[in-house]
Coordinates of C-alpha atoms and ligand atoms in Angstrom, one line a residue:
Chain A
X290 CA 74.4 77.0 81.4
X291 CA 72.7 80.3 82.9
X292 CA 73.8 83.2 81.4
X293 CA 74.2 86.4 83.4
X294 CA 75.6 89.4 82.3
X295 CA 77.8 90.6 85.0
X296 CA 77.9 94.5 86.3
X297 CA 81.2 95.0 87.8
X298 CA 81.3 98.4 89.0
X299 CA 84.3 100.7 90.4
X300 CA 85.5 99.4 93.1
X301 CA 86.2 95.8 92.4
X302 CA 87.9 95.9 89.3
X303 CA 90.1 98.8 90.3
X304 CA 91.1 98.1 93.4
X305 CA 90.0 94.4 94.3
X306 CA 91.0 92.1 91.3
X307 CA 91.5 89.5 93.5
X308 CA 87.5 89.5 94.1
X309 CA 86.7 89.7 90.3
X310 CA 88.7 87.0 90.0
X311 CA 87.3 84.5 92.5
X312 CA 84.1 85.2 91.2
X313 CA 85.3 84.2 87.6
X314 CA 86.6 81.1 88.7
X315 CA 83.7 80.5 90.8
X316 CA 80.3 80.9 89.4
X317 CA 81.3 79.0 86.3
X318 CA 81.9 75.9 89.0
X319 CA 78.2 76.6 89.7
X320 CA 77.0 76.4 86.2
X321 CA 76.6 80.2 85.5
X322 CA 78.3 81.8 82.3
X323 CA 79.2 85.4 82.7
X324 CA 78.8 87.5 80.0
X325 CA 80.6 91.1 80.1
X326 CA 79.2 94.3 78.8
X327 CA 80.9 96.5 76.4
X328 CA 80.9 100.0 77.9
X329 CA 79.3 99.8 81.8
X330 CA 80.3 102.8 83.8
X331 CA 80.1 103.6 87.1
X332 CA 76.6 102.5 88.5
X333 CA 77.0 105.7 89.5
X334 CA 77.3 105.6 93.1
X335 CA 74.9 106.2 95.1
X336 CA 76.2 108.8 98.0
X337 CA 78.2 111.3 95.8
X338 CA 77.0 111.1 92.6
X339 CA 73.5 110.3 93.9
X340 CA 74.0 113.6 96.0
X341 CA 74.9 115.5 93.1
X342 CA 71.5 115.0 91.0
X343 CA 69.3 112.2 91.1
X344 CA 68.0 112.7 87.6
X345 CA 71.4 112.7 86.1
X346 CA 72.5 109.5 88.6
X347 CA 68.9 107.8 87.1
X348 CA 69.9 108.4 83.7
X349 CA 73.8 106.9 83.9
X350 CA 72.2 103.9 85.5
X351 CA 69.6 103.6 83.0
X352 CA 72.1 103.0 80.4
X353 CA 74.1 100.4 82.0
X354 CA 70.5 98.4 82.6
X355 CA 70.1 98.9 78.7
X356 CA 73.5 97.6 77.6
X357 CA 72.2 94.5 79.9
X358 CA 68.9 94.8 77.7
X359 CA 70.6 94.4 74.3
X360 CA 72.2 91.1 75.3
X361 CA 68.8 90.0 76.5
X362 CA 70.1 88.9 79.5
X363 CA 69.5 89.2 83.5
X364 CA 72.2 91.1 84.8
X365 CA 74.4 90.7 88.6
X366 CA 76.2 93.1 90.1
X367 CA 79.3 92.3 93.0
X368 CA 78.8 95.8 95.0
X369 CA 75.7 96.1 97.1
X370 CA 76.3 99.9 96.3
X371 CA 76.1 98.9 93.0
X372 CA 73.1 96.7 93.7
X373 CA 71.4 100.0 95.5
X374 CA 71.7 102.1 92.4
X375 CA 71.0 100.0 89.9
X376 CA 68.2 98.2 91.5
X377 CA 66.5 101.5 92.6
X378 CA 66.7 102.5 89.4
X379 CA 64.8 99.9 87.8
X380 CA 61.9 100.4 90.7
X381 CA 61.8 104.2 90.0
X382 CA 61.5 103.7 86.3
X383 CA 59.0 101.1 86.3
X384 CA 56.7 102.7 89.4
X385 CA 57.1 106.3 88.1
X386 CA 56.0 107.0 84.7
X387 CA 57.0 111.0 84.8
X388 CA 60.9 109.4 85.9
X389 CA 61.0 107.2 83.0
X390 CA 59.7 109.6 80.3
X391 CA 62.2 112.2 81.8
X392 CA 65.4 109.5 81.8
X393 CA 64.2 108.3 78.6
X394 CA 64.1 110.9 76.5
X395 CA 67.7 111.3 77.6
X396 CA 68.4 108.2 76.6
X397 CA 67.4 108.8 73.2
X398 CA 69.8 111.4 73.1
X399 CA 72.1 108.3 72.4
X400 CA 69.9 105.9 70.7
X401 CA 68.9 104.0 73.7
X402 CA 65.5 103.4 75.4
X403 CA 64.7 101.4 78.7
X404 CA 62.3 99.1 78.6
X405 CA 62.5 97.0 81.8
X406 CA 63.8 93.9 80.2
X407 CA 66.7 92.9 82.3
X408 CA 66.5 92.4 86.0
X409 CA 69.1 92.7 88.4
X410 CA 70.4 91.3 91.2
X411 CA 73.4 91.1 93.6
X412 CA 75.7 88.1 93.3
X413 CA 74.8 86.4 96.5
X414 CA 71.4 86.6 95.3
X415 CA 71.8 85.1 92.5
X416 CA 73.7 82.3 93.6
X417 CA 71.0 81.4 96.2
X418 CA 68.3 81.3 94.0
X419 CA 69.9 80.6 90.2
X420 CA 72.5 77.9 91.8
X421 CA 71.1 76.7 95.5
X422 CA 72.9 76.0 98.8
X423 CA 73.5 72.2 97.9
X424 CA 74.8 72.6 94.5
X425 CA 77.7 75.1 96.3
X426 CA 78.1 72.6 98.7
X427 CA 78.7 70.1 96.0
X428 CA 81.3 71.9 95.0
X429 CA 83.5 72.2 97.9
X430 CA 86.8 70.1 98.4
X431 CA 87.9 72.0 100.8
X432 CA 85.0 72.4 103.9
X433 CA 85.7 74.9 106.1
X434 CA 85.0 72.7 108.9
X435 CA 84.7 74.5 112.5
X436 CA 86.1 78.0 111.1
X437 CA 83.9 80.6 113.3
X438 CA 82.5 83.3 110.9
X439 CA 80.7 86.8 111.7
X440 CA 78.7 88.0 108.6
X441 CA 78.9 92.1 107.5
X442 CA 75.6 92.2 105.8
X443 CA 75.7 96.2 105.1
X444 CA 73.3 98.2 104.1
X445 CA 71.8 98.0 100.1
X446 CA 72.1 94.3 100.3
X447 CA 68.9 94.0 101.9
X448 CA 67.3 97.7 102.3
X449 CA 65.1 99.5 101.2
X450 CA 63.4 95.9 101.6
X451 CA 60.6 97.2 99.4
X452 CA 62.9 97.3 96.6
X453 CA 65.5 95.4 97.3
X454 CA 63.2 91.9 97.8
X455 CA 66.1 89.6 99.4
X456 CA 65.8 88.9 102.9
X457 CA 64.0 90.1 106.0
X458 CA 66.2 93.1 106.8
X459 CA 65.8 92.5 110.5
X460 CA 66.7 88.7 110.5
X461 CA 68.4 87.9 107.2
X462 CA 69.8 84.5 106.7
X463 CA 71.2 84.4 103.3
X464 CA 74.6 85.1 103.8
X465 CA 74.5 83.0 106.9
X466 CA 73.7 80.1 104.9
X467 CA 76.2 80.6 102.0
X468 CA 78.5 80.4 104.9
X469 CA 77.5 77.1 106.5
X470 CA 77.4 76.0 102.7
X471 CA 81.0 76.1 102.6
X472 CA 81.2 73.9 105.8
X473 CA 81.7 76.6 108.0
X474 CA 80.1 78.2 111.5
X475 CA 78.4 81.3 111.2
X476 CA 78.0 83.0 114.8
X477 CA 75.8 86.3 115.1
X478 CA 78.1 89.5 116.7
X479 CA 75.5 91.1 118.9
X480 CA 75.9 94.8 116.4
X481 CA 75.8 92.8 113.6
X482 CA 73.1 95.1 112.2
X483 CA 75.2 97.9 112.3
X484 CA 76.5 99.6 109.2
X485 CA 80.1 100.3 107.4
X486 CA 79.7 104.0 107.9
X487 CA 81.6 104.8 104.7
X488 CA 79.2 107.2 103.7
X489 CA 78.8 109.0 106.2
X490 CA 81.2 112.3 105.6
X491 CA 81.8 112.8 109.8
X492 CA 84.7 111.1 111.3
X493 CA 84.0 110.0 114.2
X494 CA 80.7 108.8 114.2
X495 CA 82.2 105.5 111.7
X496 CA 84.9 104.8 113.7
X497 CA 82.8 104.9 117.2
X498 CA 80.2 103.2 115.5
X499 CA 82.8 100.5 114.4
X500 CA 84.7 100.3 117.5
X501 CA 80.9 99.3 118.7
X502 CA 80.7 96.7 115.9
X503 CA 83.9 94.8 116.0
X504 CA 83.7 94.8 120.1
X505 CA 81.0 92.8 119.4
X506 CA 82.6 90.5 116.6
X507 CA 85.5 89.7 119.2
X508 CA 82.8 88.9 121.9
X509 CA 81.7 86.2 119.5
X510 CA 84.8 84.3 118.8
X511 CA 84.7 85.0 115.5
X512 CA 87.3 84.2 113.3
X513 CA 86.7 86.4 110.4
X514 CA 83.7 88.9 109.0
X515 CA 82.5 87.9 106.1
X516 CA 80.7 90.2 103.8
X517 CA 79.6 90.8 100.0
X518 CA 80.9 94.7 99.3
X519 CA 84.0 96.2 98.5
X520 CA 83.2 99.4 100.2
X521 CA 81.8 97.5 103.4
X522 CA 85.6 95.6 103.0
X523 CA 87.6 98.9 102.5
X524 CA 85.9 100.2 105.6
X525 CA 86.7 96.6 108.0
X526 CA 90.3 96.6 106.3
X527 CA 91.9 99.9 106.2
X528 CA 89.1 101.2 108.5
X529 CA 89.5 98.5 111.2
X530 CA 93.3 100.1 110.9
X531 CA 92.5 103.4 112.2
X532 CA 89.8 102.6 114.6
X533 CA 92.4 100.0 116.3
X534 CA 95.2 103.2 116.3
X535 CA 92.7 105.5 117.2
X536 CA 91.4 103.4 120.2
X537 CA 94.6 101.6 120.7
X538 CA 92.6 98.5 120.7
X539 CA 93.4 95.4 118.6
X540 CA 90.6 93.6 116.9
X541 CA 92.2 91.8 114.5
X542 CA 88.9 91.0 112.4
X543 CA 90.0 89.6 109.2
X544 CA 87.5 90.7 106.4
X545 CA 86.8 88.3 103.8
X546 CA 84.8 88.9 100.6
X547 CA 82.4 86.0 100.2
X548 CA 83.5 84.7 96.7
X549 CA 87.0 84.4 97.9
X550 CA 85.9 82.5 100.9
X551 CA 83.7 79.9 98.3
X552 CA 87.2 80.1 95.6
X553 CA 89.4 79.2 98.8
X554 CA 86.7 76.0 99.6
X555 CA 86.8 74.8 96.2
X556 CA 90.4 74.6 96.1
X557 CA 92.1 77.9 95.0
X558 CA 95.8 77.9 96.9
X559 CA 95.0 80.8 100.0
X560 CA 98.5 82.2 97.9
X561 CA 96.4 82.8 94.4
X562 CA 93.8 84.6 96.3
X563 CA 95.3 88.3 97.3
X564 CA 94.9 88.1 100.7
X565 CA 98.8 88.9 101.4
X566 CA 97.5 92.4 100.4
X567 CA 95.0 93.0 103.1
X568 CA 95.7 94.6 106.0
X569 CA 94.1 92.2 107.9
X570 CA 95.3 88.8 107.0
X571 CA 92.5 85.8 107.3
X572 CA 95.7 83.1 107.7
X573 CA 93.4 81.0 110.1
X574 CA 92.2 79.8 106.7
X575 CA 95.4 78.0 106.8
X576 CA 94.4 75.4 108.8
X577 CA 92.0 73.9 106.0
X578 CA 93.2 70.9 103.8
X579 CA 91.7 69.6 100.6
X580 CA 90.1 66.8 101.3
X581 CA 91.5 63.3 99.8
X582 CA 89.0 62.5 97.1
X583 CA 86.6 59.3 98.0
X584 CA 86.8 56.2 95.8
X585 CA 83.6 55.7 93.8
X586 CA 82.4 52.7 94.7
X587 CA 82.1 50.0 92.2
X588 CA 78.8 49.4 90.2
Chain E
X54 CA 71.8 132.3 105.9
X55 CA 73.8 132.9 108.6
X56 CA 71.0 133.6 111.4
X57 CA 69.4 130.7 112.8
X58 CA 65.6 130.2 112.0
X59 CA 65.5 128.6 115.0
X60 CA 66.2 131.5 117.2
X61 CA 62.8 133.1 115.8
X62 CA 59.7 133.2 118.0
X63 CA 57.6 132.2 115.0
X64 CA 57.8 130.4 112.6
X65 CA 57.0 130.4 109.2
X66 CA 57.1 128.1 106.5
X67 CA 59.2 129.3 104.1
X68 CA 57.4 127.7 100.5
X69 CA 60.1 128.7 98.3
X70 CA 62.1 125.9 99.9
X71 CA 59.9 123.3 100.0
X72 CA 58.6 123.8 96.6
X73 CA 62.7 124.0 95.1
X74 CA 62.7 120.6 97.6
X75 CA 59.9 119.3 96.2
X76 CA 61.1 119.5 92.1
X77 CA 63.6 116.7 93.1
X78 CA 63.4 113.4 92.5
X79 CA 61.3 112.2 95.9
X80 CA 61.8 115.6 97.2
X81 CA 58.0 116.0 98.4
X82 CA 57.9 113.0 99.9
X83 CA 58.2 114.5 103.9
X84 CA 54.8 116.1 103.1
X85 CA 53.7 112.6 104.2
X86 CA 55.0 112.9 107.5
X87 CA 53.2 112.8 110.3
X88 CA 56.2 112.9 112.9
X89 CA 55.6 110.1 115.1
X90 CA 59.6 109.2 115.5
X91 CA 59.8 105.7 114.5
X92 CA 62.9 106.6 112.1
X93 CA 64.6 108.0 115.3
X94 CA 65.3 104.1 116.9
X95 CA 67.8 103.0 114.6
X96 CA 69.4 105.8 113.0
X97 CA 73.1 105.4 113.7
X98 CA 73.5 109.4 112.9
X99 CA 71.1 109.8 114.9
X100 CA 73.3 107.1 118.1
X101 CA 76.3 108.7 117.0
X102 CA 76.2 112.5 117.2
X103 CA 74.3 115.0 118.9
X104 CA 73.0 116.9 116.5
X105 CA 71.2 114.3 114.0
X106 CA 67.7 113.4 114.0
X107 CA 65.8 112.7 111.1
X108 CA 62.2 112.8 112.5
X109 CA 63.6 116.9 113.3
X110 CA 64.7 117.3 109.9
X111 CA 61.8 116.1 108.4
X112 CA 60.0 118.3 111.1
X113 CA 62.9 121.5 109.5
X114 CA 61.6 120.6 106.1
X115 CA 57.8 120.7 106.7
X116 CA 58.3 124.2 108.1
X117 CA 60.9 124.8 105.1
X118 CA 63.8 126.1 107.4
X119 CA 66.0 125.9 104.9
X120 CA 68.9 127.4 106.4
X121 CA 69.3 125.0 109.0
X122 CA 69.3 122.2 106.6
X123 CA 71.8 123.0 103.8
X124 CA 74.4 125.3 103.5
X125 CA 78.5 124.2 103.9
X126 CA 78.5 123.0 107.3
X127 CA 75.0 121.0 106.6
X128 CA 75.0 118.4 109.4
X129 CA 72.7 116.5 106.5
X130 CA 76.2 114.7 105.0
X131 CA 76.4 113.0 108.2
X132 CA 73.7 110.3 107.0
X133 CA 75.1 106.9 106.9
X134 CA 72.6 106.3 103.8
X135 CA 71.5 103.1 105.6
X136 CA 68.2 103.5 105.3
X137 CA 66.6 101.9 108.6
X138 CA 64.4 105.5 108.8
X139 CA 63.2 104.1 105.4
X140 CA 62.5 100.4 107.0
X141 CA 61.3 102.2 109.9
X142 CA 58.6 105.0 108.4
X143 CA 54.7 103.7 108.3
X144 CA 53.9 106.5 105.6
X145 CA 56.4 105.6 103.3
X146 CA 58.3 108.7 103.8
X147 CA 62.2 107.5 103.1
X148 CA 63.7 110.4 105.3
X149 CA 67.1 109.4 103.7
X150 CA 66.0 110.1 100.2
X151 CA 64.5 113.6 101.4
X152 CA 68.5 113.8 102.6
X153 CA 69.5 113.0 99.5
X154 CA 67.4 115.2 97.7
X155 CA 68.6 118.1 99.9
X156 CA 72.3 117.4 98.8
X157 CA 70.9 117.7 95.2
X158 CA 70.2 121.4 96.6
X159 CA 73.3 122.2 98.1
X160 CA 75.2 120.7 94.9
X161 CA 73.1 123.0 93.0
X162 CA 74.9 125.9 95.0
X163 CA 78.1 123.8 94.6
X164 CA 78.1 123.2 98.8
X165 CA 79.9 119.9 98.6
X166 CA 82.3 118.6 101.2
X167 CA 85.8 118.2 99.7
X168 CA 85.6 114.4 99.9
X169 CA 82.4 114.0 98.0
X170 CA 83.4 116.6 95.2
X171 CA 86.5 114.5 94.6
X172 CA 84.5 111.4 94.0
X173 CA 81.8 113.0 91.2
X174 CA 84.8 114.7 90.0
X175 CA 86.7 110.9 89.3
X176 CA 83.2 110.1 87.9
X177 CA 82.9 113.2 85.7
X178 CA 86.3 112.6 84.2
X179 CA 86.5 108.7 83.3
X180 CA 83.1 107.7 84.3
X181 CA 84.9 105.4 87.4
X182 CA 84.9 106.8 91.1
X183 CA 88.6 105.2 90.9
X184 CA 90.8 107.2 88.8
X185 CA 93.1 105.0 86.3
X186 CA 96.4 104.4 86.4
X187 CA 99.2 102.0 85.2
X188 CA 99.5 99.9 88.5
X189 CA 95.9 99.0 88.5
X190 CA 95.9 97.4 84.7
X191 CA 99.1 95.6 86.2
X192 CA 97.5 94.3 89.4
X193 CA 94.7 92.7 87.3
X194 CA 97.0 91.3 84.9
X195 CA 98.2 89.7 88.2
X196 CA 95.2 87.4 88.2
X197 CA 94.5 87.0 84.4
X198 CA 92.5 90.0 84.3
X199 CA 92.3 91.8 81.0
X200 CA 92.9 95.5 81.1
X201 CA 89.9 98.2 82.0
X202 CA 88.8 99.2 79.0
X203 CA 87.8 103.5 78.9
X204 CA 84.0 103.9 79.7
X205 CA 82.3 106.0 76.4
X206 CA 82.3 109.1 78.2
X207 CA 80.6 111.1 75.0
X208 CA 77.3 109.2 76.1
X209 CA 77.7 109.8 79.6
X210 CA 78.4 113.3 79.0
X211 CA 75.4 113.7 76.5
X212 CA 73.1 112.3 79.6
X213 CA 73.8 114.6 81.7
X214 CA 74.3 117.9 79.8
X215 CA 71.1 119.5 81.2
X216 CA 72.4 119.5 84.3
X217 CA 76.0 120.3 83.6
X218 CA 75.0 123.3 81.4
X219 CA 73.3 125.4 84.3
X220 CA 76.8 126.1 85.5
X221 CA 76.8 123.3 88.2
X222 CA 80.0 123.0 89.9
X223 CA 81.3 119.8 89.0
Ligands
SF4_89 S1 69.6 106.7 106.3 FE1 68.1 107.3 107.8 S2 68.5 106.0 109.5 FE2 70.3 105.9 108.2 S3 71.7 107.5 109.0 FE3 70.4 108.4 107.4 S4 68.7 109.3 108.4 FE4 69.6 107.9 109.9
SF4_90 S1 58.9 107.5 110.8 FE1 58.1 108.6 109.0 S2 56.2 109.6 109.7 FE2 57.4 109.0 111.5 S3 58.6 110.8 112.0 FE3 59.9 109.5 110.8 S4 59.6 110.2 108.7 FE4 57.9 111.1 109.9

């Protein structure tokens, strides 16, 4: 087994269980153990907290990458916020060396030191390059056959591409093909680069720029948006909400979080997965049976 | 403050700014500029509202016109954080950092929109942007989830006393 030791952030625990809990039943499935750290905080985020001082922001995030250090393990985070922070971080402290004698001699203040040990990487990452496309597939008993899927990439998935190292930022695949993994169609919305807008503290600049997106998503047939961020979800759920009142315009764009999407194809009932708490209900998943296991045929 | 520098027939670059700018973690970094636009294409604050341009502010922060960057109404806080100018810049200039390191000024003067203070507040008080409560330990427990435990606030506190002691608002 590969053993990762998995960052969890705000967002997900706190508001999403559902999502921590697909990916606990999932990635096991794939042959990773997850290993939880004793004492992570908030990454912290990176648009308030980040806005409030970016030395104090570097040094919190330092000492969730060391509590990843003392296990002596890689870590994973599920919030592409999360993966912003905590990946910058890591760049910064390794490229700069006035940063990292600044944070660390904070860090000593409570016995701790960075050393660089412990990379990190978002979850979708790390299942396309620790597990593979056709070991997910493998696992699947319940292909999503036909099901029409936009993808939400968001923004700290894939940029600052310097830093973040995952995919060409202006034609990224990845989540595209941990889509057709699961059996499923993923189409391209026309906007799809466009971002949530969450942190962005003017009203209507998100919800005109959303209006824009999801126009786009419905152009394309698309069944549901798929993405791999809580606050990218918040914004399509409850977001999607007030754009549709605010517009009078009905979208009715199911988000779906990745992992529960993959939990759903490997055979979790659509009733274990939390979806009846979404404002935006992805019941085309419905349609999808498990599929009769195959005799093995005889040696 | 409340005068526009951009009213003035000439200007002057005001070093005091740039050089509080440029003590922040990738403050300096507009010096690199060279203003040729390319972070204007794809800035959605930049599609979405009138006022928003990040090749301008960069331009603002060259000539250190402080004054029409921060202050309470500071257009800055429109950013989307999305970083395309970053993607964008051919001298490596990350205008949204610059942005960022601009907030760092204005939360030095405690200029935070309400909805931003509330979040560093959460943060500040249980190290979570969420605040806890009872129905979130029993939504968990919904799907087998074990109960959050507190984060060590003592460390995190400890981390960032030297900025909290300068009588930051926070
Ligand atoms: S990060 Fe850059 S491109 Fe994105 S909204 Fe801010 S200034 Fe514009
Ligand atoms: S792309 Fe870079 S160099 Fe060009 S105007 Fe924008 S910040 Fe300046």
């Amino acid at each position: 087994m590969n053993r990762f030791a998995f960052f969890p952030g705000c967002l997900v625990p706190t508001r999403y269980p559902a999502m921590e809990f697909a990916i606990r039943h999932t990635l096991p499935k794939l042959g990773i153990e997850i290993v939880d750290l004793e004492g992570t905080s908030c990454c912290p985020d990176p648009i308030y907290f980040k806005s409030r001082d970016k030395l104090d922001w570097l040094s919190v995030a330092a000492r969730n990458l060391c509590l990843a250090e003392e296990e002596g393990i890689d870590l994973f985070t599920n919030c592409s916020g999360c993966t912003a922070t905590l990946s910058e971080t890591w760049h910064l402290m390794h490229e700069n060396e006035e940063i990292r004698d600044k944070v660390n001699a904070r860090l000593a203040k409570i016995g701790k030191e960075w050393k660089g040990t412990s990379r990190l990487r978002h979850i979708a990452t790390l299942v396309r390059d620790v597990v593979g496309y056709e070991a997910i597939r493998e696992t699947v008993v319940r292909p999503l056959n036909g099901l029409n899927v936009a993808i939400h990439y968001g923004c700290h998935l894939l940029k600052p591409s310097k830093i973040m190292n995952v995919d060409d930022p202006n034609n990224p695949t990845i989540l595209e093909d941990l889509v057709r993994a699961l059996g499923a169609n993923p189409v391209r919305h026309d906007k799809w680069y466009l971002c949530c807008g969450k942190a962005c503290s003017n009203e209507d600049l998100p919800a005109n720029m959303m209006r824009d997106l999801l126009t786009t998503v419905q152009e394309a047939e698309a069944e549901l948006l798929c993405l791999i961020c809580p606050t990218c979800f918040g914004q399509f759920d409850y977001g999607q909400l007030k754009v549709a009142k605010q517009f009078d315009e009905d979208f009715h764009t199911p988000p779906v979080y990745y992992f529960q999407l993959l939990a759903f194809a490997q055979g979790v009932a659509y009733e274990d997965l939390g979806f009846e708490r979404q404002r935006f209900k992805p019941e085309v998943m419905n349609r999808f049976k498990i599929r009769e296991p195959i005799e093995e045929p005889a040696k | 403050m409340a005068e526009s520098a951009g009213k003035k027939k000439v200007v002057r670059v005001d070093f005091a700014f740039r050089r509080e700018l440029a003590e922040k973690v990738e403050g300096n970094l507009a010096s690199f500029c060279y203003q040729c636009g390319a972070c204007v294409g794809d800035c959605p604050a930049m599609t979405y509202t009138d006022d928003f341009n990040p090749r301008q502010i960069m331009l603002k922060v060259l000539y250190g016109l402080g004054e029409e960057l921060i202050g309470d109404e500071s257009y800055l806080w429109e950013c989307t954080n999305c970083y395309n100018c970053a993607e964008r810049c051919p001298q490596e200039v990350k205008p949204a950092e610059v942005i960022i390191s601009m907030k760092n000024m204005m939360a030095d003067r405690g200029q935070y929109p309400p909805g931003v203070e509330k979040v560093i507040n959460a943060f500040l008080t249980e190290g979570r942007t969420v605040a806890m409560n009872p129905a979130i330990d029993k939504n968990r427990a919904r799907f087998g989830l074990p109960p959050l435990s507190p984060v060590p606030m003592d460390e995190i506190l400890i981390l960032i006393e030297a900025s909290t002691g300068e009588g930051k608002e926070s």
